[in-house]
Short mmCIF file of N, CA, C and O in Angstrom, two decimals:
data_model
loop_
_atom_site.label_atom_id
_atom_site.label_comp_id
_atom_site.label_asym_id
_atom_site.label_seq_id
_atom_site.Cartn_x
_atom_site.Cartn_y
_atom_site.Cartn_z
N MET U 158 63.14 45.81 104.01
CA MET U 158 63.88 45.02 103.04
C MET U 158 62.94 44.06 102.29
O MET U 158 63.05 43.90 101.09
N LEU U 159 62.05 43.42 103.04
CA LEU U 159 61.10 42.49 102.45
C LEU U 159 60.18 43.20 101.45
O LEU U 159 59.85 42.66 100.39
N LYS U 160 59.80 44.44 101.77
CA LYS U 160 58.96 45.23 100.87
C LYS U 160 59.67 45.49 99.55
O LYS U 160 59.07 45.42 98.48
N LYS U 161 60.97 45.80 99.62
CA LYS U 161 61.74 46.08 98.40
C LYS U 161 61.83 44.83 97.53
O LYS U 161 61.68 44.90 96.31
N ILE U 162 62.07 43.69 98.17
CA ILE U 162 62.18 42.44 97.41
C ILE U 162 60.83 42.10 96.78
O ILE U 162 60.76 41.76 95.60
N LEU U 163 59.77 42.22 97.54
CA LEU U 163 58.43 41.94 97.04
C LEU U 163 58.07 42.88 95.89
O LEU U 163 57.54 42.46 94.86
N SER U 164 58.40 44.15 96.03
CA SER U 164 58.14 45.13 94.97
C SER U 164 58.91 44.77 93.71
O SER U 164 58.38 44.84 92.59
N ALA U 165 60.18 44.38 93.87
CA ALA U 165 61.01 44.01 92.72
C ALA U 165 60.44 42.78 92.01
O ALA U 165 60.39 42.72 90.78
N VAL U 166 59.97 41.80 92.78
CA VAL U 166 59.39 40.59 92.20
C VAL U 166 58.12 40.93 91.42
O VAL U 166 57.90 40.45 90.31
N ILE U 167 57.28 41.78 91.97
CA ILE U 167 56.05 42.17 91.30
C ILE U 167 56.35 42.92 90.01
O ILE U 167 55.77 42.62 88.96
N ILE U 168 57.26 43.86 90.05
CA ILE U 168 57.62 44.63 88.85
C ILE U 168 58.20 43.70 87.79
O ILE U 168 57.83 43.76 86.61
N PHE U 169 59.11 42.81 88.19
CA PHE U 169 59.70 41.86 87.25
C PHE U 169 58.62 40.99 86.62
O PHE U 169 58.61 40.76 85.41
N SER U 170 57.68 40.50 87.43
CA SER U 170 56.59 39.64 86.93
C SER U 170 55.75 40.37 85.89
O SER U 170 55.38 39.81 84.87
N ILE U 171 55.41 41.61 86.18
CA ILE U 171 54.59 42.39 85.24
C ILE U 171 55.33 42.58 83.93
O ILE U 171 54.76 42.39 82.85
N ILE U 172 56.59 42.93 83.99
CA ILE U 172 57.38 43.14 82.77
C ILE U 172 57.53 41.83 82.02
O ILE U 172 57.32 41.76 80.80
N PHE U 173 57.85 40.75 82.72
CA PHE U 173 58.06 39.44 82.09
C PHE U 173 56.78 38.95 81.41
O PHE U 173 56.79 38.53 80.26
N LEU U 174 55.65 39.02 82.10
CA LEU U 174 54.39 38.57 81.52
C LEU U 174 53.97 39.44 80.34
O LEU U 174 53.44 38.94 79.36
N GLY U 175 54.23 40.73 80.42
CA GLY U 175 53.93 41.62 79.30
C GLY U 175 54.73 41.25 78.07
O GLY U 175 54.22 41.22 76.96
N CYS U 176 56.00 40.93 78.25
CA CYS U 176 56.85 40.52 77.12
C CYS U 176 56.39 39.19 76.56
O CYS U 176 56.41 38.97 75.36
N MET U 177 55.98 38.27 77.41
CA MET U 177 55.51 36.97 76.96
C MET U 177 54.28 37.13 76.07
O MET U 177 54.19 36.53 75.01
N GLN U 178 53.33 37.95 76.46
CA GLN U 178 52.12 38.12 75.67
C GLN U 178 52.41 38.81 74.35
O GLN U 178 51.78 38.50 73.36
N GLU U 179 53.34 39.72 74.32
CA GLU U 179 53.68 40.44 73.09
C GLU U 179 54.13 39.49 72.00
O GLU U 179 53.80 39.63 70.85
N GLY U 180 54.90 38.44 72.37
CA GLY U 180 55.44 37.52 71.38
C GLY U 180 54.55 36.34 71.07
O GLY U 180 54.86 35.53 70.23
N GLN U 181 53.42 36.20 71.75
CA GLN U 181 52.55 35.05 71.54
C GLN U 181 51.78 35.20 70.23
O GLN U 181 51.41 36.29 69.83
N ALA U 182 51.56 34.05 69.60
CA ALA U 182 50.82 34.04 68.34
C ALA U 182 49.34 34.34 68.59
O ALA U 182 48.77 33.91 69.57
N MET U 183 48.76 35.09 67.68
CA MET U 183 47.33 35.38 67.75
C MET U 183 46.61 34.28 66.98
O MET U 183 46.79 34.14 65.78
N GLN U 184 45.82 33.50 67.69
CA GLN U 184 45.09 32.41 67.06
C GLN U 184 43.65 32.84 66.82
O GLN U 184 43.06 33.52 67.65
N ILE U 185 43.14 32.45 65.65
CA ILE U 185 41.76 32.77 65.30
C ILE U 185 41.11 31.52 64.71
O ILE U 185 41.77 30.52 64.44
N LYS U 186 39.81 31.62 64.51
CA LYS U 186 39.05 30.57 63.85
C LYS U 186 38.42 31.17 62.60
O LYS U 186 37.96 32.32 62.62
N ILE U 187 38.42 30.40 61.53
CA ILE U 187 37.80 30.81 60.27
C ILE U 187 36.72 29.78 59.95
O ILE U 187 37.03 28.61 59.75
N SER U 188 35.47 30.22 59.95
CA SER U 188 34.34 29.33 59.68
C SER U 188 33.82 29.62 58.28
O SER U 188 33.50 30.76 57.95
N VAL U 189 33.75 28.55 57.48
CA VAL U 189 33.31 28.68 56.10
C VAL U 189 32.73 27.36 55.63
O VAL U 189 33.28 26.29 55.95
N GLY U 190 31.62 27.41 54.92
CA GLY U 190 31.03 26.21 54.35
C GLY U 190 30.72 25.12 55.36
O GLY U 190 30.86 23.94 55.07
N GLY U 191 30.32 25.51 56.57
CA GLY U 191 29.98 24.54 57.60
C GLY U 191 31.17 23.92 58.30
O GLY U 191 31.02 23.02 59.13
N LYS U 192 32.36 24.38 58.01
CA LYS U 192 33.58 23.87 58.66
C LYS U 192 34.29 25.02 59.36
O LYS U 192 34.19 26.17 58.94
N THR U 193 35.01 24.69 60.42
CA THR U 193 35.79 25.69 61.15
C THR U 193 37.26 25.29 61.11
O THR U 193 37.61 24.13 61.41
N PHE U 194 38.11 26.24 60.74
CA PHE U 194 39.54 26.01 60.62
C PHE U 194 40.28 26.86 61.65
O PHE U 194 39.94 28.03 61.84
N ASP U 195 41.29 26.27 62.29
CA ASP U 195 42.16 27.03 63.18
C ASP U 195 43.22 27.73 62.34
O ASP U 195 43.76 27.15 61.40
N ALA U 196 43.49 28.99 62.69
CA ALA U 196 44.49 29.76 61.96
C ALA U 196 45.35 30.53 62.96
O ALA U 196 44.93 30.78 64.10
N VAL U 197 46.52 30.89 62.52
CA VAL U 197 47.42 31.70 63.34
C VAL U 197 47.79 32.94 62.52
O VAL U 197 48.04 32.85 61.32
N LEU U 198 47.76 34.09 63.18
CA LEU U 198 48.11 35.34 62.50
C LEU U 198 49.59 35.63 62.66
O LEU U 198 50.23 35.21 63.63
N GLU U 199 50.12 36.37 61.72
CA GLU U 199 51.52 36.80 61.74
C GLU U 199 51.73 37.80 62.89
O GLU U 199 50.78 38.41 63.37
N ASP U 200 52.97 37.97 63.25
CA ASP U 200 53.32 38.97 64.26
C ASP U 200 53.74 40.24 63.52
O ASP U 200 54.91 40.54 63.38
N ASN U 201 52.72 40.96 62.99
CA ASN U 201 53.01 42.22 62.32
C ASN U 201 51.84 43.19 62.55
O ASN U 201 50.78 42.81 63.04
N GLN U 202 52.06 44.43 62.21
CA GLN U 202 51.09 45.50 62.46
C GLN U 202 49.78 45.25 61.70
O GLN U 202 48.69 45.52 62.21
N SER U 203 49.88 44.72 60.50
CA SER U 203 48.69 44.45 59.69
C SER U 203 47.81 43.40 60.34
O SER U 203 46.59 43.56 60.43
N ALA U 204 48.43 42.31 60.78
CA ALA U 204 47.68 41.22 61.41
C ALA U 204 47.05 41.69 62.72
O ALA U 204 45.91 41.32 63.04
N ARG U 205 47.77 42.49 63.48
CA ARG U 205 47.21 43.01 64.74
C ARG U 205 46.00 43.91 64.45
O ARG U 205 45.00 43.85 65.16
N ALA U 206 46.07 44.73 63.41
CA ALA U 206 44.94 45.60 63.04
C ALA U 206 43.76 44.74 62.58
O ALA U 206 42.60 45.05 62.91
N PHE U 207 44.02 43.68 61.84
CA PHE U 207 42.96 42.77 61.42
C PHE U 207 42.33 42.09 62.63
O PHE U 207 41.10 42.01 62.75
N TYR U 208 43.15 41.63 63.56
CA TYR U 208 42.69 40.96 64.77
C TYR U 208 41.75 41.86 65.57
O TYR U 208 40.76 41.39 66.13
N GLU U 209 42.05 43.16 65.59
CA GLU U 209 41.21 44.12 66.33
C GLU U 209 39.82 44.26 65.71
O GLU U 209 38.89 44.69 66.38
N LYS U 210 39.66 43.88 64.45
CA LYS U 210 38.36 43.97 63.77
C LYS U 210 37.45 42.78 64.08
O LYS U 210 36.28 42.78 63.73
N LEU U 211 38.02 41.74 64.70
CA LEU U 211 37.26 40.51 64.95
C LEU U 211 36.33 40.65 66.14
O LEU U 211 36.66 41.35 67.09
N PRO U 212 35.17 40.00 66.12
CA PRO U 212 34.70 39.06 65.10
C PRO U 212 34.25 39.80 63.84
O PRO U 212 33.77 40.93 63.90
N LEU U 213 34.40 39.13 62.73
CA LEU U 213 34.06 39.71 61.44
C LEU U 213 33.32 38.65 60.62
O LEU U 213 33.83 37.55 60.40
N GLU U 214 32.12 38.98 60.20
CA GLU U 214 31.31 38.09 59.37
C GLU U 214 31.09 38.78 58.04
O GLU U 214 30.48 39.85 57.98
N ILE U 215 31.61 38.17 56.97
CA ILE U 215 31.63 38.83 55.67
C ILE U 215 31.23 37.85 54.56
O ILE U 215 31.27 36.64 54.76
N THR U 216 30.89 38.39 53.40
CA THR U 216 30.71 37.57 52.21
C THR U 216 31.92 37.82 51.31
O THR U 216 32.15 38.94 50.87
N MET U 217 32.68 36.75 51.09
CA MET U 217 33.88 36.86 50.27
C MET U 217 33.54 36.49 48.83
O MET U 217 32.79 35.55 48.58
N GLN U 218 34.11 37.26 47.90
CA GLN U 218 33.88 37.07 46.47
C GLN U 218 34.89 36.08 45.90
O GLN U 218 36.05 36.06 46.32
N GLU U 219 34.47 35.31 44.93
CA GLU U 219 35.33 34.35 44.23
C GLU U 219 36.22 35.08 43.22
O GLU U 219 35.78 36.03 42.58
N LEU U 220 37.46 34.63 43.08
CA LEU U 220 38.36 35.18 42.07
C LEU U 220 39.33 34.10 41.59
O LEU U 220 39.99 33.45 42.42
N ASN U 221 39.40 33.91 40.30
CA ASN U 221 40.40 33.06 39.64
C ASN U 221 40.37 31.58 40.00
O ASN U 221 41.31 30.85 39.71
N GLY U 222 39.36 31.11 40.67
CA GLY U 222 39.29 29.70 41.01
C GLY U 222 40.31 29.26 42.04
O GLY U 222 40.58 28.06 42.18
N ASN U 223 40.91 30.24 42.76
CA ASN U 223 41.91 29.87 43.77
C ASN U 223 41.87 30.76 45.02
O ASN U 223 42.64 30.55 45.95
N GLU U 224 41.01 31.75 45.04
CA GLU U 224 40.98 32.68 46.17
C GLU U 224 39.60 33.29 46.38
O GLU U 224 38.79 33.36 45.46
N LYS U 225 39.37 33.73 47.60
CA LYS U 225 38.19 34.50 47.97
C LYS U 225 38.69 35.82 48.52
O LYS U 225 39.72 35.86 49.21
N TYR U 226 37.98 36.91 48.21
CA TYR U 226 38.44 38.21 48.70
C TYR U 226 37.29 39.05 49.22
O TYR U 226 36.12 38.81 48.89
N TYR U 227 37.65 40.02 50.06
CA TYR U 227 36.67 40.95 50.62
C TYR U 227 37.35 42.30 50.81
O TYR U 227 38.42 42.38 51.42
N ARG U 228 36.72 43.35 50.27
CA ARG U 228 37.26 44.71 50.45
C ARG U 228 36.75 45.28 51.76
O ARG U 228 35.54 45.41 51.97
N LEU U 229 37.69 45.62 52.64
CA LEU U 229 37.35 46.23 53.92
C LEU U 229 36.91 47.67 53.69
O LEU U 229 37.28 48.30 52.70
N GLY U 230 36.16 48.23 54.59
CA GLY U 230 35.74 49.61 54.47
C GLY U 230 36.85 50.60 54.77
O GLY U 230 36.73 51.79 54.47
N LYS U 231 37.93 50.12 55.33
CA LYS U 231 39.02 50.99 55.76
C LYS U 231 40.37 50.31 55.50
O LYS U 231 40.47 49.09 55.55
N ASN U 232 41.39 51.10 55.20
CA ASN U 232 42.72 50.55 54.98
C ASN U 232 43.33 50.05 56.29
O ASN U 232 43.12 50.63 57.35
N LEU U 233 44.10 48.99 56.18
CA LEU U 233 44.91 48.49 57.29
C LEU U 233 46.37 48.84 56.99
O LEU U 233 46.73 49.03 55.83
N PRO U 234 47.20 48.89 58.01
CA PRO U 234 48.63 49.09 57.73
C PRO U 234 49.11 47.93 56.84
O PRO U 234 48.62 46.81 56.98
N SER U 235 50.02 48.21 55.95
CA SER U 235 50.51 47.14 55.07
C SER U 235 52.00 47.29 54.82
O SER U 235 52.58 48.36 54.99
N ASN U 236 52.59 46.17 54.42
CA ASN U 236 54.00 46.12 54.07
C ASN U 236 54.12 45.06 52.97
O ASN U 236 54.64 43.97 53.19
N ASP U 237 53.59 45.40 51.80
CA ASP U 237 53.51 44.45 50.69
C ASP U 237 54.89 44.01 50.20
O ASP U 237 55.83 44.80 50.16
N SER U 238 54.95 42.73 49.81
CA SER U 238 56.13 42.20 49.15
C SER U 238 55.67 41.05 48.25
O SER U 238 54.61 40.48 48.45
N ARG U 239 56.49 40.75 47.26
CA ARG U 239 56.16 39.64 46.37
C ARG U 239 56.36 38.35 47.15
O ARG U 239 57.45 38.08 47.64
N VAL U 240 55.31 37.56 47.24
CA VAL U 240 55.37 36.35 48.04
C VAL U 240 55.81 35.14 47.23
O VAL U 240 56.26 34.15 47.80
N GLY U 241 55.68 35.21 45.92
CA GLY U 241 56.11 34.09 45.08
C GLY U 241 55.12 32.94 45.10
O GLY U 241 54.23 32.87 44.27
N ASN U 242 55.27 32.05 46.07
CA ASN U 242 54.38 30.89 46.16
C ASN U 242 53.27 31.13 47.17
O ASN U 242 53.52 31.51 48.31
N ILE U 243 52.06 30.89 46.72
CA ILE U 243 50.87 30.97 47.56
C ILE U 243 50.50 29.54 47.94
O ILE U 243 50.58 28.64 47.12
N HIS U 244 50.08 29.36 49.18
CA HIS U 244 49.66 28.04 49.66
C HIS U 244 48.21 28.08 50.10
O HIS U 244 47.75 29.10 50.63
N ALA U 245 47.52 26.99 49.90
CA ALA U 245 46.14 26.88 50.38
C ALA U 245 46.14 27.19 51.87
O ALA U 245 46.96 26.68 52.62
N GLY U 246 45.22 28.07 52.27
CA GLY U 246 45.13 28.46 53.67
C GLY U 246 45.82 29.77 53.99
O GLY U 246 45.66 30.29 55.09
N ASP U 247 46.58 30.33 53.04
CA ASP U 247 47.22 31.63 53.27
C ASP U 247 46.15 32.72 53.37
O ASP U 247 45.21 32.76 52.57
N LEU U 248 46.33 33.59 54.34
CA LEU U 248 45.46 34.75 54.53
C LEU U 248 46.33 35.98 54.32
O LEU U 248 47.32 36.17 55.03
N MET U 249 45.98 36.78 53.32
CA MET U 249 46.82 37.91 52.93
C MET U 249 46.00 39.20 52.86
O MET U 249 44.77 39.17 52.77
N LEU U 250 46.73 40.30 52.84
CA LEU U 250 46.15 41.62 52.63
C LEU U 250 46.70 42.14 51.31
O LEU U 250 47.92 42.15 51.10
N TRP U 251 45.80 42.55 50.42
CA TRP U 251 46.23 43.11 49.14
C TRP U 251 45.79 44.56 49.08
O TRP U 251 44.66 44.91 49.44
N SER U 252 46.69 45.42 48.68
CA SER U 252 46.40 46.83 48.45
C SER U 252 45.80 47.53 49.69
O SER U 252 44.93 48.38 49.56
N SER U 253 46.25 47.15 50.86
CA SER U 253 45.89 47.78 52.14
C SER U 253 44.45 47.60 52.58
O SER U 253 44.12 47.86 53.72
N ASN U 254 43.57 47.19 51.66
CA ASN U 254 42.16 47.14 52.06
C ASN U 254 41.40 45.90 51.62
O ASN U 254 40.18 45.84 51.74
N THR U 255 42.10 44.89 51.12
CA THR U 255 41.42 43.69 50.64
C THR U 255 42.00 42.45 51.31
O THR U 255 43.19 42.16 51.16
N VAL U 256 41.14 41.75 52.06
CA VAL U 256 41.53 40.50 52.71
C VAL U 256 41.33 39.38 51.70
O VAL U 256 40.28 39.29 51.06
N VAL U 257 42.35 38.53 51.56
CA VAL U 257 42.29 37.44 50.59
C VAL U 257 42.58 36.12 51.30
O VAL U 257 43.57 36.00 52.01
N LEU U 258 41.70 35.16 51.09
CA LEU U 258 41.88 33.81 51.60
C LEU U 258 42.11 32.89 50.40
O LEU U 258 41.23 32.74 49.55
N PHE U 259 43.29 32.29 50.34
CA PHE U 259 43.64 31.41 49.22
C PHE U 259 43.28 29.98 49.58
O PHE U 259 43.52 29.53 50.70
N TYR U 260 42.71 29.27 48.61
CA TYR U 260 42.33 27.88 48.88
C TYR U 260 43.00 26.88 47.93
O TYR U 260 42.72 25.69 47.98
N LYS U 261 43.94 27.35 47.12
CA LYS U 261 44.75 26.47 46.27
C LYS U 261 46.19 26.96 46.25
O LYS U 261 46.44 28.15 46.44
N ASN U 262 47.12 26.07 45.98
CA ASN U 262 48.54 26.42 45.84
C ASN U 262 48.80 26.91 44.41
O ASN U 262 48.26 26.34 43.46
N PHE U 263 49.63 27.94 44.28
CA PHE U 263 50.04 28.41 42.96
C PHE U 263 51.15 29.44 43.11
O PHE U 263 51.46 29.89 44.20
N SER U 264 51.75 29.82 41.99
CA SER U 264 52.78 30.85 41.95
C SER U 264 52.15 32.18 41.62
O SER U 264 51.23 32.24 40.80
N SER U 265 52.65 33.26 42.23
CA SER U 265 52.07 34.58 41.99
C SER U 265 53.16 35.64 41.91
O SER U 265 54.12 35.61 42.67
N GLY U 266 52.96 36.58 41.01
CA GLY U 266 53.86 37.73 40.91
C GLY U 266 53.32 38.93 41.66
O GLY U 266 53.95 39.99 41.67
N TYR U 267 52.15 38.79 42.27
CA TYR U 267 51.53 39.90 43.00
C TYR U 267 52.20 40.11 44.35
O TYR U 267 52.81 39.21 44.91
N SER U 268 52.02 41.31 44.89
CA SER U 268 52.55 41.65 46.21
C SER U 268 51.42 41.68 47.23
O SER U 268 50.34 42.21 46.95
N TYR U 269 51.70 41.12 48.39
CA TYR U 269 50.74 41.04 49.49
C TYR U 269 51.44 41.31 50.80
O TYR U 269 52.66 41.20 50.90
N THR U 270 50.65 41.57 51.82
CA THR U 270 51.13 41.58 53.20
C THR U 270 50.55 40.34 53.85
O THR U 270 49.33 40.11 53.80
N ARG U 271 51.40 39.53 54.44
CA ARG U 271 50.94 38.30 55.09
C ARG U 271 50.18 38.63 56.37
O ARG U 271 50.68 39.35 57.23
N LEU U 272 48.96 38.09 56.48
CA LEU U 272 48.17 38.23 57.70
C LEU U 272 48.26 36.97 58.55
O LEU U 272 48.29 37.04 59.77
N GLY U 273 48.27 35.82 57.92
CA GLY U 273 48.32 34.57 58.66
C GLY U 273 48.08 33.39 57.76
O GLY U 273 48.17 33.49 56.54
N LYS U 274 47.76 32.23 58.41
CA LYS U 274 47.51 31.03 57.63
C LYS U 274 46.68 30.05 58.44
O LYS U 274 46.72 30.03 59.68
N ILE U 275 45.92 29.25 57.73
CA ILE U 275 45.17 28.16 58.32
C ILE U 275 46.17 27.05 58.62
O ILE U 275 47.00 26.71 57.78
N LEU U 276 46.08 26.50 59.82
CA LEU U 276 47.06 25.49 60.25
C LEU U 276 46.90 24.17 59.51
O LEU U 276 47.89 23.51 59.21
N ASN U 277 45.69 23.76 59.24
CA ASN U 277 45.44 22.52 58.51
C ASN U 277 44.39 22.79 57.43
O ASN U 277 43.20 22.65 57.68
N PRO U 278 44.84 23.19 56.24
CA PRO U 278 43.89 23.60 55.20
C PRO U 278 43.25 22.45 54.42
O PRO U 278 42.59 22.69 53.41
N ALA U 279 43.42 21.19 54.88
CA ALA U 279 42.77 20.08 54.19
C ALA U 279 41.26 20.34 54.15
O ALA U 279 40.68 20.81 55.12
N ASN U 280 40.66 20.11 53.04
CA ASN U 280 39.21 20.31 52.81
C ASN U 280 38.81 21.77 52.70
O ASN U 280 37.62 22.06 52.61
N LEU U 281 39.75 22.71 52.72
CA LEU U 281 39.40 24.12 52.58
C LEU U 281 38.76 24.38 51.21
O LEU U 281 37.74 25.06 51.12
N SER U 282 39.33 23.82 50.17
CA SER U 282 38.81 24.03 48.82
C SER U 282 37.36 23.55 48.72
O SER U 282 36.50 24.22 48.14
N ASP U 283 37.07 22.40 49.32
CA ASP U 283 35.69 21.88 49.32
C ASP U 283 34.78 22.79 50.13
O ASP U 283 33.64 23.04 49.74
N ALA U 284 35.27 23.30 51.26
CA ALA U 284 34.45 24.14 52.14
C ALA U 284 34.07 25.45 51.47
O ALA U 284 32.94 25.92 51.62
N VAL U 285 35.00 26.07 50.73
CA VAL U 285 34.69 27.36 50.12
C VAL U 285 33.87 27.22 48.85
O VAL U 285 33.14 28.13 48.48
N GLY U 286 33.99 26.07 48.17
CA GLY U 286 33.20 25.82 46.98
C GLY U 286 33.41 26.84 45.88
O GLY U 286 34.41 27.57 45.86
N ASN U 287 32.46 26.90 44.96
CA ASN U 287 32.50 27.85 43.85
C ASN U 287 31.64 29.05 44.19
O ASN U 287 30.63 28.92 44.85
N GLY U 288 32.03 30.20 43.73
CA GLY U 288 31.23 31.40 43.93
C GLY U 288 31.48 32.07 45.26
O GLY U 288 32.40 31.74 46.00
N ASN U 289 30.64 33.04 45.56
CA ASN U 289 30.78 33.84 46.79
C ASN U 289 30.34 33.01 47.99
O ASN U 289 29.49 32.14 47.87
N ILE U 290 30.91 33.33 49.17
CA ILE U 290 30.61 32.52 50.35
C ILE U 290 30.71 33.36 51.62
O ILE U 290 31.55 34.26 51.71
N ALA U 291 29.86 33.04 52.58
CA ALA U 291 29.91 33.68 53.90
C ALA U 291 31.08 33.10 54.69
O ALA U 291 31.25 31.88 54.75
N VAL U 292 31.87 33.99 55.28
CA VAL U 292 33.03 33.58 56.08
C VAL U 292 32.99 34.35 57.39
O VAL U 292 32.73 35.54 57.41
N LYS U 293 33.29 33.63 58.46
CA LYS U 293 33.31 34.25 59.79
C LYS U 293 34.69 34.08 60.40
O LYS U 293 35.22 32.97 60.47
N PHE U 294 35.29 35.21 60.80
CA PHE U 294 36.58 35.22 61.47
C PHE U 294 36.33 35.57 62.94
O PHE U 294 35.73 36.60 63.23
N THR U 295 36.78 34.70 63.85
CA THR U 295 36.58 34.96 65.28
C THR U 295 37.87 34.72 66.06
O THR U 295 38.76 34.01 65.60
N ARG U 296 37.92 35.33 67.24
CA ARG U 296 39.08 35.15 68.12
C ARG U 296 38.98 33.82 68.84
O ARG U 296 37.95 33.30 69.08
#
C-alpha cells in the first residue's frame, strides 16, 4: 500500500512540476551599447524557437530611427498580426525571419509576431545609438 501511495505522489509531482515549467516565462538578457537589459519572452511557438537559438550575438541594422533589425538565416514559426502601437523595448519577428528590437514608441500598420519585451527600457535609445550595433541575446 505504501508503495502505491509513494508511486502516486512521485507521478503527481512529475506531472505538476512539468506543468509549472511549461507556463513559466522565459527570461533573457539583451546586451547592447555597454548596457544589459532584462527581457521576458512571450509564451508562443515563435518565442520558444528564438529562445532555442540563444546565445545569439549579432549586428543589428538601423531602420527608421526607431528600430534595429537582423535577418536570421532561417525562418521561425510566426503568427503575424497588426500590433498597432509599438513600445520601446518590444522584441518582434517580422516576415518569419527578421528579429526587430524597437527603441522608440510609435504607431505602426505593419504586422509582426510578438517575441517579447524589455522589462525596463529606460536608456535603451541611448544604448542602441545611431547606426548598426552589436547585440547579444543570452538566457
